[in-house]
Each structure stands twice: as structure tokens, then as C-alpha cells.
Amino acid sequence: MSRVYNFSAGPACLPEEVLRQCAAEMLEYGTSGMSVMEMSHRSKDFEAIINQAEADLRELVGIPDNYRVLFLQGGGNTQFAMVPMNLMRNRVADYIITGQWAKKAAAEAELFGKVNRIASSADKTFSYIPDCSDLPVSPDADYVYICQNNTIYGTVFHTLPDTKGKDLVSDVSSMLLSEPMDVTKYGVVWGGVQKNVGPAGVTIVIIRDDLIREDVLPGTPTMLRYKTHADNKSLYNTPPCWNIYVCGLVFKWLKEMGGLEEMQRRNIAKAQVLYDFLDGSHMFHGTVRKEDRSLMNVPFVTGDEELDKRFIAAATAAGFKNLKGHRTVGGMRASIYNAMPMEGVQALVAFMAEFEKANG
Ligand SMILES: *Cc1c(COP(=O)(O)O)cnc(C)c1O
């Protein structure tokens, strides 16, 4: 067996300890005589798994009692519709456009009501986060929406926007559990787990009690109502049992590693190694305004597409996988989530330095 350094933006690398535990428990979970994949979602064993996962997540993040945790399906893209269907009572919402995912979310919300794009960084290919200290928030907006860490462009809101009293809805797919998070600042905060938490197939939604209501938009399907899932503790229908189990193992792993403050410390240290190299390199350059740089997704270019291609080919051959930038941006992108060890980043930087010397 030879595991590579996988810099994929998602699905992405998982902690090796967690994968080993999955392997060890693959044929028999505890004394159940079966794999988690074969269990009824109504069984005592699975009930214990999902309850423990929620309890560990609540403890890790410090989720207050007036927020519910939902384990949903349909990926991030389904949240683009669920958010407006459940929250757009006035049929108005404000969106801050910082990349593809925010753009898609806004376009989907437009199926249901009026969308005001109150700030955008489209003018400079989403390479920065716009000033959100004094936004033209609409008086009748049901919520203000952001994509907090922009997976494709490598920007992050280091400061949350001033929503002038409106509920903030945030897509944290590519930064969930990478650092501490003050849940009380959000009405709804959600993330697909396949970036920084677990295997594709689960979306974690953390939502304040009072936003879980009956009076959703007319025609909202049962499965797309937050209330359906909140009332049934995420067991209204068959959930992705295995995926929730693996997320639970990752929560335990994060607790063992020292929790979210320790993850933040590690993530800052890892990103620093890469950004410091980029800042000193004559060949490779970061593409994002310095103060808005993400700790999770680091896009970079050489400025020469042919050279980019040669670099990606050489890196791939050397065991640094999935460094190709998003198809809409080009260049390279290194995603360095929780499960990417410091050694992986150091090895990548050493490889880049060597490549620069040989081809400079
Ligand atoms: C990947 C991603 C999505 C889309 O998730 P799917 O599960 O593929 O629908 C949405 N938002 C962000 C920030 C992402 O990184």
C-alpha cells in the first residue's frame, strides 16, 4: 500500500486513523455481528451512533441548546434551495457574491423570490472579500447569505459581514471544523462534509430553533423542510448511515487531537508554510489578496499555462495528487484540510522549490 498526499478540494483526504478504524470495524461493528452499512437505521446500535455523533459535534463546536443539528442529504446544492424555501417569508433575500458557490446559491434562491446581490468581488475574479462593514441590507430581507470560505478561489471571510440585524446564513462547506466557530452569530450555518469532515453524502445543518417553522413557502416538499428532519432527529427517512458513522469517528479524532482551537493552530501553521513559500518564490504566485487568504484552499499560478501543466504533471508523478486548479480558474490549488498533515505541506513546498530551481 502506498498512500499519496491528496490535495483534492473534495471529496478530500480523511485522517488515516479514521480510515483504519473503519477498516477494522468494516465486517463487524462492536458486537452487532454486522457492518454499519448493513444496520437498520432504527436499530439501537445506529441510534447510539447518530446520537453520539451529534453529542460530540455539539461539544466540539459548543453548539448552544437553542440550535438544532441536522444530518441531511442532497449535498450543498440542495441547501441552495432549502434555505430560501424555509426562510424566505417576505420572498426577499440579500446575497454576497464571492464566487461560484455563492453565485449558484443566489441563482437558486431567485427561483423563489427577489434576490439582492448587495456586494460582489466578481470584478477581480473573486480574488478578495468585499468590504462588508456597511452593506445596503434590504429592510425586508429574510436573511443575508454568504459563502464563508470560497473553495474555488481561496478566499475566506476573516470577519463576518454586518447584517444590520438580519439573520446570517453561511455556507461553511470547505471550512467546517477547521477552527472554532461562534454559532450564535448565525441563523443557519451549514456544510457538506466531503470537504473537511467526512465522506460525501452528508450535509450538516446547524439552525436556530425559531427558524424551523411550519410556514415555509407553499409547495415545499416534505423532504426539503427543516422541520421534517428536526422533528425526527434526522431519521425521518433512511439517512446515509455509514457516512454519519464516519463523521462521528472524525469528531472523535478531532477531540483527541485537541479540538478546534488546536486544529486552527495547525491549520494556520500549515497554510503559513505554503503562503511563505509563495511570497518568496519567483515562479509561483498566490492569486488572492493577502488579507483574505483561506487557510483551507490555496490557489496559485506560475503565470504560464504551459509551465502550470508541466508542474502539475511532475507533481502528480511524484505523489502530490489533485493539484490542478478548478476548471473555471486554471493554475493550481492545494487544499490543505484538517486531515492533511504538516509533512504533506512541507513535502509539497520542497518539491515546488526543486521544480523552480530546475525550471527557473
Ligand atoms: C463543494 C461545495 C458546494 C457544493 O457541494 P455539493 O455537495 O457538491 O452540492 C457548495 N459550497 C461550497 C463552499 C463547496 O465547497
XYZ file of C-alpha atoms and ligand atoms in Angstrom:
375
model
C 0.000 0.000 0.000
C 1.252 3.443 -0.752
C -0.893 6.412 0.195
C -0.242 9.678 -1.626
C -0.573 13.269 -0.485
C -4.045 14.130 -1.750
C -4.661 17.866 -2.177
C -8.171 17.426 -3.601
C -10.742 20.128 -2.815
C -13.355 17.462 -2.227
C -14.033 14.673 -1.722
C -10.775 15.078 0.130
C -8.309 13.269 2.360
C -9.522 11.775 5.630
C -7.469 11.084 8.767
C -5.634 7.795 8.315
C -6.525 6.751 11.885
C -10.203 7.080 10.997
C -9.831 5.040 7.822
C -8.031 2.337 9.771
C -10.820 2.206 12.317
C -13.389 1.953 9.517
C -11.423 -0.954 8.107
C -11.197 -2.678 11.474
C -14.952 -2.312 12.021
C -15.960 -2.982 8.437
C -17.202 -6.535 8.948
C -18.485 -6.199 12.481
C -19.367 -3.064 14.399
C -18.940 -3.711 18.125
C -20.767 -6.924 18.968
C -23.572 -6.282 16.481
C -22.486 -9.086 14.175
C -22.792 -6.791 11.159
C -21.295 -3.808 9.402
C -22.745 -0.331 9.975
C -23.649 -0.477 6.272
C -25.970 -3.397 6.961
C -27.721 -1.985 10.011
C -31.267 -0.731 10.271
C -31.312 2.990 10.850
C -33.937 2.228 13.535
C -31.630 -0.146 15.426
C -30.285 0.571 18.908
C -26.724 0.418 17.547
C -27.328 3.043 14.895
C -29.337 5.239 17.216
C -26.335 5.243 19.551
C -24.023 6.112 16.634
C -26.026 9.138 15.455
C -26.711 10.392 18.993
C -23.028 10.142 19.892
C -22.053 11.895 16.656
C -24.376 14.787 17.450
C -23.210 14.977 21.065
C -19.547 15.047 20.014
C -20.201 17.686 17.362
C -22.083 19.835 19.881
C -19.204 19.527 22.331
C -16.517 20.250 19.703
C -18.186 23.404 18.380
C -20.004 24.457 21.539
C -23.416 24.499 19.889
C -25.975 26.211 22.135
C -29.174 24.365 23.135
C -31.378 26.625 21.027
C -29.713 25.364 17.848
C -30.593 22.064 16.187
C -28.137 19.830 14.346
C -29.415 18.082 11.227
C -27.657 15.403 9.180
C -29.139 15.790 5.689
C -28.610 14.500 2.168
C -28.585 16.174 -1.225
C -25.254 17.949 -0.808
C -24.557 21.641 -0.707
C -26.606 22.256 -3.818
C -29.797 21.144 -2.069
C -29.197 23.735 0.647
C -29.188 26.397 -2.077
C -32.923 25.623 -2.423
C -33.774 24.581 1.154
C -32.572 27.882 2.586
C -34.972 30.070 0.573
C -37.853 27.561 0.715
C -37.705 27.549 4.515
C -36.594 31.094 5.279
C -37.912 33.394 2.537
C -41.139 34.534 4.156
C -41.032 38.005 2.569
C -39.611 36.455 -0.591
C -36.590 38.758 -0.384
C -33.013 37.883 0.477
C -29.597 39.543 0.251
C -26.636 37.630 -1.176
C -22.944 38.478 -1.075
C -21.297 37.118 -4.196
C -17.760 35.933 -3.537
C -17.513 33.064 -6.005
C -19.219 30.252 -7.893
C -20.964 28.715 -4.897
C -22.498 31.988 -3.737
C -23.475 32.723 -7.332
C -25.205 29.368 -7.655
C -26.941 29.810 -4.303
C -28.237 33.233 -5.366
C -29.469 31.920 -8.721
C -31.328 29.098 -6.973
C -32.914 31.484 -4.461
C -34.134 33.533 -7.392
C -36.490 30.648 -8.236
C -38.389 31.573 -5.087
C -38.163 35.316 -4.607
C -36.243 38.517 -5.073
C -32.506 38.291 -4.637
C -30.445 41.402 -3.982
C -26.747 40.985 -4.682
C -25.570 43.531 -2.119
C -21.821 43.008 -2.586
C -19.587 41.151 -5.010
C -15.951 40.553 -5.845
C -16.674 39.429 -9.416
C -14.793 42.479 -10.769
C -11.450 40.916 -9.826
C -12.246 37.232 -10.446
C -13.297 36.769 -6.812
C -9.736 37.235 -5.580
C -10.827 39.187 -2.489
C -13.650 39.578 0.019
C -15.600 42.832 -0.434
C -15.910 45.315 2.420
C -18.994 44.183 4.327
C -18.906 46.690 7.194
C -21.708 48.904 5.869
C -23.794 46.984 3.358
C -27.030 48.166 1.747
C -29.004 45.462 3.595
C -32.608 45.389 2.372
C -35.100 46.340 5.087
C -37.410 43.459 4.103
C -34.678 40.836 3.573
C -35.401 37.500 5.229
C -31.699 36.805 5.628
C -28.217 37.713 4.410
C -26.328 34.883 2.725
C -22.592 34.259 2.401
C -20.271 31.502 1.278
C -17.726 31.903 4.062
C -14.772 30.013 2.620
C -14.595 30.089 -1.149
C -13.275 26.688 -2.095
C -12.555 27.549 -5.721
C -10.971 30.996 -5.303
C -9.277 30.503 -1.937
C -10.747 33.438 -0.052
C -12.321 33.494 3.405
C -14.348 35.995 5.415
C -11.990 36.634 8.345
C -14.690 38.977 9.666
C -18.368 38.221 9.233
C -20.468 40.878 7.483
C -22.519 43.357 9.468
C -26.022 42.154 8.549
C -27.697 45.033 10.414
C -29.795 42.696 12.487
C -30.771 40.250 9.743
C -30.125 36.547 10.213
C -26.885 35.393 8.640
C -26.945 32.199 6.594
C -23.491 30.810 5.886
C -22.157 28.012 3.696
C -19.071 26.740 5.525
C -18.648 23.565 3.456
C -14.919 23.938 2.960
C -14.028 25.168 6.459
C -16.412 23.323 8.782
C -14.474 22.256 11.923
C -11.210 23.818 10.713
C -11.340 26.405 13.522
C -13.634 27.441 16.379
C -16.965 28.908 15.335
C -19.414 31.111 17.264
C -22.725 29.557 16.259
C -24.730 32.391 17.832
C -23.583 34.687 15.006
C -25.636 32.662 12.516
C -29.269 31.850 11.874
C -28.264 28.873 9.781
C -24.756 27.584 9.204
C -24.266 24.519 7.069
C -21.636 22.485 5.274
C -21.337 19.484 3.014
C -18.962 17.161 4.855
C -16.957 15.940 1.855
C -14.508 18.835 2.046
C -13.202 18.903 5.586
C -15.160 16.371 7.631
C -16.151 13.047 6.109
C -17.244 11.018 3.102
C -19.589 12.664 0.567
C -23.261 12.150 1.299
C -23.965 14.184 4.437
C -24.697 17.860 4.844
C -24.561 19.171 8.395
C -27.050 21.961 9.075
C -26.937 23.910 12.333
C -30.070 26.007 12.625
C -31.573 28.225 15.315
C -34.849 26.857 16.740
C -37.076 29.757 15.730
C -36.098 29.361 12.053
C -37.542 25.844 11.988
C -41.140 26.660 11.152
C -44.334 25.337 9.627
C -44.895 28.352 7.400
C -42.420 27.506 4.678
C -43.043 28.505 1.061
C -46.127 26.808 -0.415
C -45.209 23.664 -2.299
C -42.054 22.944 -0.280
C -41.692 19.138 -0.381
C -41.721 17.263 2.922
C -38.075 16.235 2.481
C -36.982 19.846 1.954
C -38.487 21.184 5.179
C -36.031 21.631 8.030
C -38.919 20.857 10.397
C -39.362 17.350 8.976
C -35.784 16.487 9.879
C -35.684 18.396 13.159
C -38.873 16.682 14.412
C -37.464 13.279 13.527
C -33.868 13.757 14.746
C -32.569 13.327 11.159
C -34.289 9.925 10.953
C -37.420 10.832 9.013
C -36.238 8.585 6.207
C -33.202 6.345 5.809
C -30.176 8.569 6.406
C -26.699 7.870 4.978
C -25.880 5.679 7.982
C -22.311 4.774 7.057
C -21.366 8.349 6.252
C -22.779 9.628 9.535
C -20.815 6.921 11.353
C -17.573 8.042 9.652
C -18.311 11.688 10.520
C -18.741 10.533 14.109
C -15.297 8.904 14.013
C -13.832 12.165 12.667
C -15.451 14.110 15.542
C -13.796 11.713 17.997
C -10.490 12.127 16.156
C -10.791 15.923 16.356
C -11.454 15.702 20.086
C -8.381 13.512 20.518
C -6.280 15.972 18.505
C -7.209 18.698 20.983
C -10.367 20.185 19.473
C -10.990 23.096 17.144
C -8.557 25.536 18.714
C -5.756 23.063 18.155
C -6.952 22.426 14.586
C -6.894 26.164 13.956
C -3.348 26.368 15.295
C -2.259 23.544 12.994
C -4.131 24.925 10.003
C -2.547 28.368 10.438
C 0.895 26.762 10.689
C 0.350 24.635 7.562
C -1.020 27.499 5.474
C 1.858 29.723 6.620
C 4.426 27.289 5.217
C 2.760 27.363 1.811
C 1.997 31.091 1.696
C 5.503 31.985 2.893
C 6.934 29.926 0.063
C 4.603 31.527 -2.498
C 5.505 35.015 -1.260
C 9.208 34.277 -1.671
C 9.025 32.383 -4.956
C 9.935 33.872 -8.340
C 7.975 31.216 -10.197
C 4.831 30.540 -8.150
C 2.367 33.204 -7.022
C -0.749 33.173 -4.878
C -3.832 34.603 -6.586
C -5.671 36.033 -3.566
C -5.386 39.369 -1.740
C -3.238 38.632 1.288
C -5.696 39.656 3.997
C -8.417 37.407 2.537
C -6.419 34.226 2.132
C -8.090 30.950 3.047
C -6.393 28.507 5.402
C -8.033 25.612 3.560
C -7.733 26.200 -0.192
C -4.596 27.758 -1.643
C -4.727 28.624 -5.362
C -1.514 29.556 -7.151
C -0.154 30.033 -10.666
C 3.152 30.417 -12.473
C 1.692 32.889 -14.945
C 2.471 30.498 -17.811
C -0.159 27.873 -18.611
C 2.341 25.503 -20.194
C 4.542 25.660 -17.130
C 1.485 25.090 -14.898
C 0.730 21.928 -16.873
C 4.309 20.685 -16.593
C 4.316 21.365 -12.878
C 1.041 19.502 -12.316
C 2.302 16.515 -14.330
C 5.592 16.407 -12.417
C 3.862 16.803 -9.053
C 1.352 14.074 -9.860
C 4.161 11.715 -10.828
C 5.907 12.491 -7.539
C 2.812 11.583 -5.482
C 1.248 15.027 -4.946
C -2.237 14.408 -6.297
C -5.135 16.629 -7.350
C -3.235 19.918 -7.525
C -4.976 21.078 -10.683
C -6.944 24.281 -10.126
C -10.710 24.417 -10.615
C -11.686 24.201 -14.295
C -13.017 27.795 -14.154
C -9.767 29.241 -12.746
C -6.875 27.182 -14.083
C -3.460 27.046 -12.448
C -3.043 25.040 -9.276
C -4.853 24.699 -5.995
C -3.697 22.909 -2.867
C -6.485 22.068 -0.450
C -4.959 21.560 2.958
C -7.842 20.482 5.164
C -7.676 19.145 8.742
C -6.563 15.696 7.588
C -3.588 16.974 5.561
C -0.542 16.617 7.810
C 2.130 19.325 8.082
C 4.566 16.849 6.483
C 2.396 16.850 3.346
C 2.613 20.635 3.019
C 6.344 20.660 3.751
C 6.941 17.955 1.160
C 4.918 19.895 -1.414
C 6.869 23.092 -0.750
C 10.173 21.219 -1.034
C 9.008 19.774 -4.342
C 7.959 23.216 -5.610
C 11.325 24.686 -4.633
C 13.110 21.923 -6.514
C 10.895 22.387 -9.559
C 11.568 26.117 -9.505
C 15.320 25.563 -9.358
C 15.254 23.059 -12.204
C 12.986 25.114 -14.446
C 13.656 28.704 -13.406
C -18.364 21.801 -2.770
C -19.120 22.965 -2.324
C -20.512 23.080 -2.527
C -21.306 22.066 -3.322
O -21.471 20.897 -2.660
P -22.207 19.631 -3.305
O -22.290 18.714 -2.115
O -21.362 19.106 -4.403
O -23.559 20.067 -3.766
C -21.152 24.177 -2.010
N -20.489 25.132 -1.347
C -19.162 25.068 -1.136
C -18.478 26.166 -0.399
C -18.433 23.998 -1.619
O -17.107 23.940 -1.420
